[in-house]
Coordinates of C-alpha atoms and ligand atoms in Angstrom, one line a residue:
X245 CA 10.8 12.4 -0.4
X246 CA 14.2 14.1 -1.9
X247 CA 12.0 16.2 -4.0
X248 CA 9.8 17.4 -1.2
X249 CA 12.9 18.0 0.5
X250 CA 15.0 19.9 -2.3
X251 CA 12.0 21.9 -3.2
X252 CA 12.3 22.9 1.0
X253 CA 16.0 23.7 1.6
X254 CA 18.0 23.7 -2.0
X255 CA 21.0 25.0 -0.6
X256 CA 21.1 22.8 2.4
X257 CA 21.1 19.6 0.8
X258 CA 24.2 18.5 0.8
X259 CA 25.2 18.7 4.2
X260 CA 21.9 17.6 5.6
X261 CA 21.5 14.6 3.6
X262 CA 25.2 13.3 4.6
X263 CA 24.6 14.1 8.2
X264 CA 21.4 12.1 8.6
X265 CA 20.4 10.4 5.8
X266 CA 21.0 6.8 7.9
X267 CA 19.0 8.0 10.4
X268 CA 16.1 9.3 8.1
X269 CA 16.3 5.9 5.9
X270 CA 16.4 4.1 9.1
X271 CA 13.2 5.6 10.2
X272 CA 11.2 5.8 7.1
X273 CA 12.2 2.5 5.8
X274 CA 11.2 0.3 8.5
X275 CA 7.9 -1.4 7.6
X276 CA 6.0 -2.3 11.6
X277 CA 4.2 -5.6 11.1
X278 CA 0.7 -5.2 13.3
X279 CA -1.1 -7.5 15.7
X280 CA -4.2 -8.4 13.6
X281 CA -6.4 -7.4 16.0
X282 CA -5.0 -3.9 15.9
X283 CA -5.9 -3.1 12.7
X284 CA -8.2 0.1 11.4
X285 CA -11.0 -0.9 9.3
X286 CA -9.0 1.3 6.6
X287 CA -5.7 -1.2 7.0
X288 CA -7.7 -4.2 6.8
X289 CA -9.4 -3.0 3.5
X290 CA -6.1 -2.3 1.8
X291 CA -4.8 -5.6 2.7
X292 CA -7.9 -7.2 1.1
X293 CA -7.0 -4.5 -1.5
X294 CA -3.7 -5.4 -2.3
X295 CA -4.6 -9.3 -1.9
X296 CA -7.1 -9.4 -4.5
X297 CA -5.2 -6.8 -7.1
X298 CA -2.5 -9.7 -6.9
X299 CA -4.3 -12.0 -7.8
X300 CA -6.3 -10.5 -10.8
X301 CA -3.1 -9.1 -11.9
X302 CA -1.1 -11.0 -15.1
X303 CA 2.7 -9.6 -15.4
X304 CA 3.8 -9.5 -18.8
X305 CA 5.2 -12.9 -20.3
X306 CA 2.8 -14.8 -17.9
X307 CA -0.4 -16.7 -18.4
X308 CA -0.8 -16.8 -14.3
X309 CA -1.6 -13.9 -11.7
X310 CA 1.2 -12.4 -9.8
X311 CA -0.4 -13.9 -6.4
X312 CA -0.7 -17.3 -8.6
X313 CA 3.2 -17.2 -8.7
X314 CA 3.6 -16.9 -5.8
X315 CA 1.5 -20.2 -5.4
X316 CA 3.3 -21.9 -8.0
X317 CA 6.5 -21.3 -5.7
X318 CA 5.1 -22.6 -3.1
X319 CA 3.5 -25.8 -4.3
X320 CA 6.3 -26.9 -5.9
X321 CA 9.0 -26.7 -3.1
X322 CA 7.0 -30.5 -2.5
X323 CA 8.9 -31.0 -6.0
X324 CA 12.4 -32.3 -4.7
X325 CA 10.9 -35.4 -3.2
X326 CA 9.8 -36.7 -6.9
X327 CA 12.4 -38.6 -8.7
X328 CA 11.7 -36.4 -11.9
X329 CA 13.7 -33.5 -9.4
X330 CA 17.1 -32.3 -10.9
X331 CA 20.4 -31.3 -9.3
X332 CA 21.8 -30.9 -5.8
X333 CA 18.4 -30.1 -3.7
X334 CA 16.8 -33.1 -4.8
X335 CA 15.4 -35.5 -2.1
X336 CA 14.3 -32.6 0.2
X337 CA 11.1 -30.3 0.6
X338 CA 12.9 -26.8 -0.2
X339 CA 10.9 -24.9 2.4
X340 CA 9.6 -27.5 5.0
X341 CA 10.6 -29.9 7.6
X342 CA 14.1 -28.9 7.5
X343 CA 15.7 -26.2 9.0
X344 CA 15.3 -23.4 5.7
X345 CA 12.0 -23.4 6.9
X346 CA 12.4 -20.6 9.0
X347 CA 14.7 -18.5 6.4
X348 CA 13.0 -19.5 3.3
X349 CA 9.4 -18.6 4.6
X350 CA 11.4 -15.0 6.0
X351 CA 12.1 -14.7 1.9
X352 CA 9.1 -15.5 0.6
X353 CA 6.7 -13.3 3.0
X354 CA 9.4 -10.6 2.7
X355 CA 9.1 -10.6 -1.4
X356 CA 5.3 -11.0 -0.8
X357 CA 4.6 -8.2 1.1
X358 CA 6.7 -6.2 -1.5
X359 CA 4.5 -6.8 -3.9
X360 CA 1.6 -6.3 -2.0
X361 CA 3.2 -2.4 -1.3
X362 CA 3.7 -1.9 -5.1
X363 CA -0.3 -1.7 -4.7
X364 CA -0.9 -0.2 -1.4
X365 CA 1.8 1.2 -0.5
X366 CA 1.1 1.8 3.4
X367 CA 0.3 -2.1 3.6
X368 CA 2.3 -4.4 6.0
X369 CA 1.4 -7.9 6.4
X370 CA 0.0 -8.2 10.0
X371 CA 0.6 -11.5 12.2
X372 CA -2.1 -13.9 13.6
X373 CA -0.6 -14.3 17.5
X374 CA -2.3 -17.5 17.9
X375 CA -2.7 -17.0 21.8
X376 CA -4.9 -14.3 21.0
X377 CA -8.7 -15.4 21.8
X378 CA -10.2 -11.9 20.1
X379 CA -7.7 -12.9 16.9
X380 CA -9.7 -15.7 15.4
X381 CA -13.0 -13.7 14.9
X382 CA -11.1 -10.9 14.1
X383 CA -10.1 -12.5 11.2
X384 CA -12.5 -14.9 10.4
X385 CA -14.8 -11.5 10.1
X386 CA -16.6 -10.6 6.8
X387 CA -15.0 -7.8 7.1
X388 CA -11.8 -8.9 6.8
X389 CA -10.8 -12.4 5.4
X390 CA -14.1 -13.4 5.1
X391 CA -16.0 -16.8 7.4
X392 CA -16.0 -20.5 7.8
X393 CA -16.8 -23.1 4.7
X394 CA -20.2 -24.1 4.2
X395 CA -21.6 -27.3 4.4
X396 CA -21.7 -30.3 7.0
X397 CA -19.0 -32.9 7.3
X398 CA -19.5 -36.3 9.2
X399 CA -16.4 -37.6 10.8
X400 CA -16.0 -40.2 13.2
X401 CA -15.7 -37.1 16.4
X402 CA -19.4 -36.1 14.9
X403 CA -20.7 -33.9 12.6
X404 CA -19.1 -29.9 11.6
X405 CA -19.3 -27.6 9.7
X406 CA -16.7 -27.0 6.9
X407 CA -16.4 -26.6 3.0
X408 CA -16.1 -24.2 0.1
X409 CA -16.2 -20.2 1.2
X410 CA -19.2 -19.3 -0.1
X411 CA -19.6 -15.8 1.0
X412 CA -17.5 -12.6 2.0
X413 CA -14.5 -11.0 0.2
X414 CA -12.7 -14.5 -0.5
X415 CA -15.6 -16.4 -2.1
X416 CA -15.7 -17.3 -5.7
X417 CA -19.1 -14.8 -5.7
X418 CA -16.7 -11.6 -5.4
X419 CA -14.0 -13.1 -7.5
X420 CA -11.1 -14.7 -4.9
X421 CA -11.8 -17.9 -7.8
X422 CA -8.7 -20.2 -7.6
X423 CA -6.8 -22.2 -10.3
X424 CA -8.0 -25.5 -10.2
X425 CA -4.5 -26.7 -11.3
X426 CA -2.5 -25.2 -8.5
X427 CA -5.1 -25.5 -5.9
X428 CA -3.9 -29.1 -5.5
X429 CA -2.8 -31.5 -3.0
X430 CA 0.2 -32.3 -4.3
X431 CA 0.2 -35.6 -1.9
X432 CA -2.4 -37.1 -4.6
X433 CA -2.0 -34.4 -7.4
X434 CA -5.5 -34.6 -6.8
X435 CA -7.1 -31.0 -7.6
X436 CA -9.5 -29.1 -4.4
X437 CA -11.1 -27.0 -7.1
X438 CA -11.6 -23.4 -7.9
X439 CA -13.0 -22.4 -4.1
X440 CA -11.0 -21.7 -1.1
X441 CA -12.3 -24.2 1.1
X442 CA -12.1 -24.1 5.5
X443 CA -12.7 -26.1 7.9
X444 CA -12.1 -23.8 11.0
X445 CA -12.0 -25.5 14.1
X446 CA -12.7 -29.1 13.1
X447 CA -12.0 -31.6 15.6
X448 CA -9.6 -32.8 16.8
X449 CA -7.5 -29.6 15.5
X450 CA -10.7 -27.2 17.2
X451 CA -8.7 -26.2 20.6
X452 CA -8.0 -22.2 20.5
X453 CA -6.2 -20.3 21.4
X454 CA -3.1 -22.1 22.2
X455 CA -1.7 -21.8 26.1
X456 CA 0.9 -18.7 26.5
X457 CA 3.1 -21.4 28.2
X458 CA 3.7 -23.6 25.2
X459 CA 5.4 -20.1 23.4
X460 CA 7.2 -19.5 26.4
X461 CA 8.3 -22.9 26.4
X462 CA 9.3 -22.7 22.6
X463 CA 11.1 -19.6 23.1
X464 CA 13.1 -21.4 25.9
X465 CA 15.1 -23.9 23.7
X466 CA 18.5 -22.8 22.9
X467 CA 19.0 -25.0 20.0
X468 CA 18.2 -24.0 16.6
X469 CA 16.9 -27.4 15.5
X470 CA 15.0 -27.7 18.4
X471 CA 13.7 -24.6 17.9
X472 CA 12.6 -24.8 14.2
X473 CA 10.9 -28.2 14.5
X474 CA 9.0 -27.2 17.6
X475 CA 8.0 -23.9 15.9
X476 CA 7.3 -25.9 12.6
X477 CA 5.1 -28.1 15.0
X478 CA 6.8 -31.4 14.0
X479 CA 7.5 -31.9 17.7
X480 CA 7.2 -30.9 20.8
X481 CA 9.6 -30.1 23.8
X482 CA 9.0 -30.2 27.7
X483 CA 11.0 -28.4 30.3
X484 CA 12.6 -31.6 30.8
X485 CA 13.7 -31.9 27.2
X486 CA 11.7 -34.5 26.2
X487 CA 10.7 -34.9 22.6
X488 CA 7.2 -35.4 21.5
X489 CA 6.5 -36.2 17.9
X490 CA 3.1 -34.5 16.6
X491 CA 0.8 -31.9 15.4
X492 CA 1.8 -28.1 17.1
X493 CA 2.1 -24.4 16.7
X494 CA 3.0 -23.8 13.1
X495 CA 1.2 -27.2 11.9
X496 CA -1.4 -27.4 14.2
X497 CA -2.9 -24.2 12.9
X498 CA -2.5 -24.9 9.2
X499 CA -5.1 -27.8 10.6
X500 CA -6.8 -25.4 12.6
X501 CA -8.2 -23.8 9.5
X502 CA -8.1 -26.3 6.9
X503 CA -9.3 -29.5 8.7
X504 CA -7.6 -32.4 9.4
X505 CA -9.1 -35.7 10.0
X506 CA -6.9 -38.1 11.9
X507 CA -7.4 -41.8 11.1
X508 CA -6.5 -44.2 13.9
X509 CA -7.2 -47.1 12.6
X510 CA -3.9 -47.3 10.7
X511 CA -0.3 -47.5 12.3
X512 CA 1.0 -45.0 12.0
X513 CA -2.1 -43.0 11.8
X514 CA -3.3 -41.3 8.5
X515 CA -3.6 -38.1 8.6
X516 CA -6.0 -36.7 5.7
X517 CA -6.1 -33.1 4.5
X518 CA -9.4 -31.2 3.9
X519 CA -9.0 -27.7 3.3
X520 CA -6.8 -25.4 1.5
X521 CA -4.4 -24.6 4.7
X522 CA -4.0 -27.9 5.6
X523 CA -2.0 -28.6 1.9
X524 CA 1.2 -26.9 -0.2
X525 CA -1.6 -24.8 -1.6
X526 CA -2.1 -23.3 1.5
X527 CA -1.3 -19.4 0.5
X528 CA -4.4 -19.4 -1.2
X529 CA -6.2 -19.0 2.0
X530 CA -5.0 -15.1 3.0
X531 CA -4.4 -16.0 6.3
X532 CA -1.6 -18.1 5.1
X533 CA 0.4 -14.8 5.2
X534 CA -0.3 -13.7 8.7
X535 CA -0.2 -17.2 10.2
X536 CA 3.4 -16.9 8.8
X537 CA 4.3 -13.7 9.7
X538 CA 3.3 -15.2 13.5
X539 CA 6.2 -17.4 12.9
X540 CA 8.4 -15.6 11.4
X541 CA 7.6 -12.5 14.7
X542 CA 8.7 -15.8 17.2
X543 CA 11.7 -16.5 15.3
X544 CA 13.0 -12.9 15.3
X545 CA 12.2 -12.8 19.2
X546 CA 14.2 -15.4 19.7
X547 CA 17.3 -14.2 17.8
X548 CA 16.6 -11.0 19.7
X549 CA 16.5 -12.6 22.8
X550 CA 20.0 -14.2 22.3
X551 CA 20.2 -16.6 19.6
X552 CA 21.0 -14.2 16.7
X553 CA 23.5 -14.4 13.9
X554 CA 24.8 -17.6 12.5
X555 CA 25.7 -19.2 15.4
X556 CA 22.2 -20.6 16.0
X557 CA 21.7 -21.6 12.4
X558 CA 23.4 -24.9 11.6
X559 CA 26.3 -24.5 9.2
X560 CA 26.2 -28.3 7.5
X561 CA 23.9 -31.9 7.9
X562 CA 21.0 -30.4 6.7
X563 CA 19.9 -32.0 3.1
X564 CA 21.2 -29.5 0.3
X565 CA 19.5 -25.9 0.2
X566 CA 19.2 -25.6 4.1
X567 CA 22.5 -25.5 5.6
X568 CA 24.3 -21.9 6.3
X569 CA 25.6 -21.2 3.0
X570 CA 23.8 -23.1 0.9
X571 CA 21.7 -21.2 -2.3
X572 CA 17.6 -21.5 -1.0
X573 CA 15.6 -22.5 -4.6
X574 CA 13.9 -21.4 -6.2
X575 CA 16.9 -18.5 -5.4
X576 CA 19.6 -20.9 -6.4
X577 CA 20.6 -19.9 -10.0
X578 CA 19.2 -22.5 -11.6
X579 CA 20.9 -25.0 -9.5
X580 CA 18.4 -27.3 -8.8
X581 CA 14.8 -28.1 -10.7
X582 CA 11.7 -29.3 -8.4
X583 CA 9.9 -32.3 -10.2
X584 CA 6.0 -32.2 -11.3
X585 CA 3.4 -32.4 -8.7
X586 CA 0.7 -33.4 -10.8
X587 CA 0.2 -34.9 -14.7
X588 CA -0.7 -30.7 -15.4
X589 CA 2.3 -28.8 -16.2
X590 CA 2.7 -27.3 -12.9
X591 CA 6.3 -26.2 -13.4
X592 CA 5.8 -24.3 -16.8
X593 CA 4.1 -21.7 -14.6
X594 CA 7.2 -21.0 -12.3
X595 CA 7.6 -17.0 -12.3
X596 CA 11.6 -16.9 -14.3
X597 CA 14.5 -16.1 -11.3
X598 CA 17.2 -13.5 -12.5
X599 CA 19.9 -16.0 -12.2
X600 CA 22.3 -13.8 -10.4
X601 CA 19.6 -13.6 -7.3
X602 CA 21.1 -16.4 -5.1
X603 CA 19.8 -16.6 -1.2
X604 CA 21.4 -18.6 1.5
X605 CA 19.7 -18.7 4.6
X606 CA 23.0 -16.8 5.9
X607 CA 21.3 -13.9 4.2
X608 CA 18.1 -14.3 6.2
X609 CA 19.5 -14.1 9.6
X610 CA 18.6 -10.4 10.6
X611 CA 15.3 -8.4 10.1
X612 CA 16.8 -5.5 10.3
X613 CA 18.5 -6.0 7.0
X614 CA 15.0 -6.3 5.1
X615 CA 13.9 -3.2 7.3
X616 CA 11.1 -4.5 8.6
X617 CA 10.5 -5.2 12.5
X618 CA 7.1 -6.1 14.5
X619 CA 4.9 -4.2 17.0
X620 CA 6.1 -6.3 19.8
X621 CA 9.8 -5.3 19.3
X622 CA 10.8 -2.4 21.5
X623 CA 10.3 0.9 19.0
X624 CA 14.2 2.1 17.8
X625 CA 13.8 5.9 17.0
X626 CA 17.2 7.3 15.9
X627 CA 18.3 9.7 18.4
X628 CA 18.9 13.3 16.5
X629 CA 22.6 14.4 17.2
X630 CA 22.7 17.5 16.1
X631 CA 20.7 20.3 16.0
X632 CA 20.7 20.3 12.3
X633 CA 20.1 16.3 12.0
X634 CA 17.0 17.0 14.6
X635 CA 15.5 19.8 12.2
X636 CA 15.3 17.9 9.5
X637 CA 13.9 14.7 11.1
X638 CA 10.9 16.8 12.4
X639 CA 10.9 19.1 9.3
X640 CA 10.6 15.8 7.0
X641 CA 8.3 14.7 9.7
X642 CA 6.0 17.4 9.1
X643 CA 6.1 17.3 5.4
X644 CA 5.7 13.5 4.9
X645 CA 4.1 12.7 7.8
X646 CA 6.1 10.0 9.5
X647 CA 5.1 8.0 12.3
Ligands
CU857 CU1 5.1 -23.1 3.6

């Protein structure tokens, strides 16, 4: 953009960058995450785009994709509830059931989505607004991330359908072919194979979309725990305050997709996962990215709407790596080490940290500090305040065509 611009005014410069460089960067810099069902055929084909170049994609000094890493990461936050785990995190999930979830999942999509720009650059990741009736075909679409499993399962509630993606841009046919050693369930180290597998809407986790009322509800609790378990789906909260232990939101969806069979016959019941949402894998299934970025929208709406900053984020009794000020692994300098997941060397394939990259969820707090906002967030154009500021907003705007 400087060049375009120097090559336009050389002598001016100077005093136009330091009058509205803020503003410009402002304005060019923030990345709008879409509604899913908003999207142009054209956006929808460079997220495939960028999706599948990640994962065919080996950085140098690895043996794994760059979308594999990512995996790797993921999986292994399980790690810290093996007694092989090392260090101060130990004893924990690093992204789950505590309250990093919210901060560390913020990380992770935000790094994601960076790497899905260095391939298409214009490329955002969108969110999945689960009270959205048009969203599931949408995305479900063979145009887009592609249909259902195949195959018939018989569970007690009847028979479905459900199974290994055997068609459309995520199949093993046009290459989305997974690693059989990541694509675990790291419950049984037990290996789901080298297919993403769905079970959309598989009873009892078949009820979509979900009511307005419980978001409304969600985004009525004032209390950060409260908040992040209800959103994680751990629990559920009534007007009345009472707590609800269970399968919503954030959780429920994760079943939604991957099929969960719920056996009652145990106390408490067993709950056992199908597909690849319904496991630490889950990212493998590239809906896993916009199911998040739902979550991570109606957490930022709810700091908006008066729970920002770190006074609704709790500062201690949180297990180690999700209080306040406490370094998030695997952005923790080496602090901690997860242990293995399965008898397969799981952890060699961690993607190295620069050791001086340390994250707190402190650091999460505000969008506006990763520059990226969402479509449902009122739209903050800088205000030109002076003439000259104003020309070369709308000169740059004619040159690089901003939106
Ligand atoms: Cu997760």
């Amino acid at each position: 953009m400087t060049i375009v611009f120097k090559k336009a005014f050389p002598a001016a410069i100077g005093i136009i960058a330091t009058l509205s460089l803020s503003n410009m960067s402002a304005m060019a810099n923030t990345l709008v995450r879409k509604n899913v069902v908003d999207l142009t055929q054209e956006e929808k084909s460079a997220y495939v785009n960028a999706l599948k170049t990640l994962q065919t994609t080996i950085p140098d000094g690895s043996t794994i994709s760059i979308y594999d890493q990512f995996l790797v990461i993921h999986v292994t936050t399980m790690g810290f509830l093996r007694s092989d785990a090392v260090g101060p995190a130990t004893g924990a999930d690093a992204a789950h059931n505590n309250a990093a979830f919210l901060p560390w999942h913020r990380e992770f999509l935000f790094q994601f989505e960076q790497a899905l720009r260095s391939v298409e650059p214009m490329v955002t990741i969108p969110y999945w607004d689960w009270t959205d009736a048009s969203a599931i075909e949408v995305i479900f679409d063979e145009n887009f991330l592609g249909p259902n499993g195949e195959g018939t399962i018989e569970t007690p509630l009847g028979r479905f359908q459900g199974g290994p993606v055997v068609w459309g841009p995520f199949s093993e046919a046009e290459g989305w072919v997974l690693n059989p050693e990541i694509h675990i369930n790291p419950m049984t180290g037990e290996s789901l194979g080298t297919s993403l597998l769905r079970y959309v809407q598989l009873p009892p986790a078949h009820v979509y979309p979900l009511p307005q009322q419980e978001i409304d509800q969600l985004l009525s609790l004032d209390e950060y725990d409260l908040f992040s378990r209800a959103l994680e789906g751990a629990i559920s909260v009534d007007q009345q305050g009472n707590i609800t232990p269970g399968f919503f939101l954030h959780n429920y969806i994760h079943g939604l997709v991957g099929g969960v069979l719920v056996d009652i016959t145990t106390n408490p019941p067993t709950i056992h996962r199908l597909g690849t949402m319904s496991v630490h894998s889950s990212p493998y299934d590239p809906v896993f990215w916009l199911h998040h970025s739902n979550v991570d929208r109606l957490w930022a709406e709810w700091q908006e709407d008066g729970h920002g900053g770190s006074d609704f984020y709790p500062s201690d009794g949180q297990p180690f790596s999700h209080n306040l000020d406490d370094p998030m692994w695997p952005w923790d300098g080496g602090l901690s080490i997860p242990g293995n997941l399965d008898d397969g060397d799981l952890l060699s394939l961690l993607p190295v940290q620069a050791l001086d990259n340390i994250l707190t969820p402190f650091d999460t707090l505000d969008i506006k500090d990763y520059g990226y906002t969402y479509d449902t967030f009122p739209v903050s154009v800088p205000e030109p305040n002076s003439i000259l500021s104003w020309l070369t907003l709308t000169t740059l705007g004619g040159i690089v065509k901003l939106k």
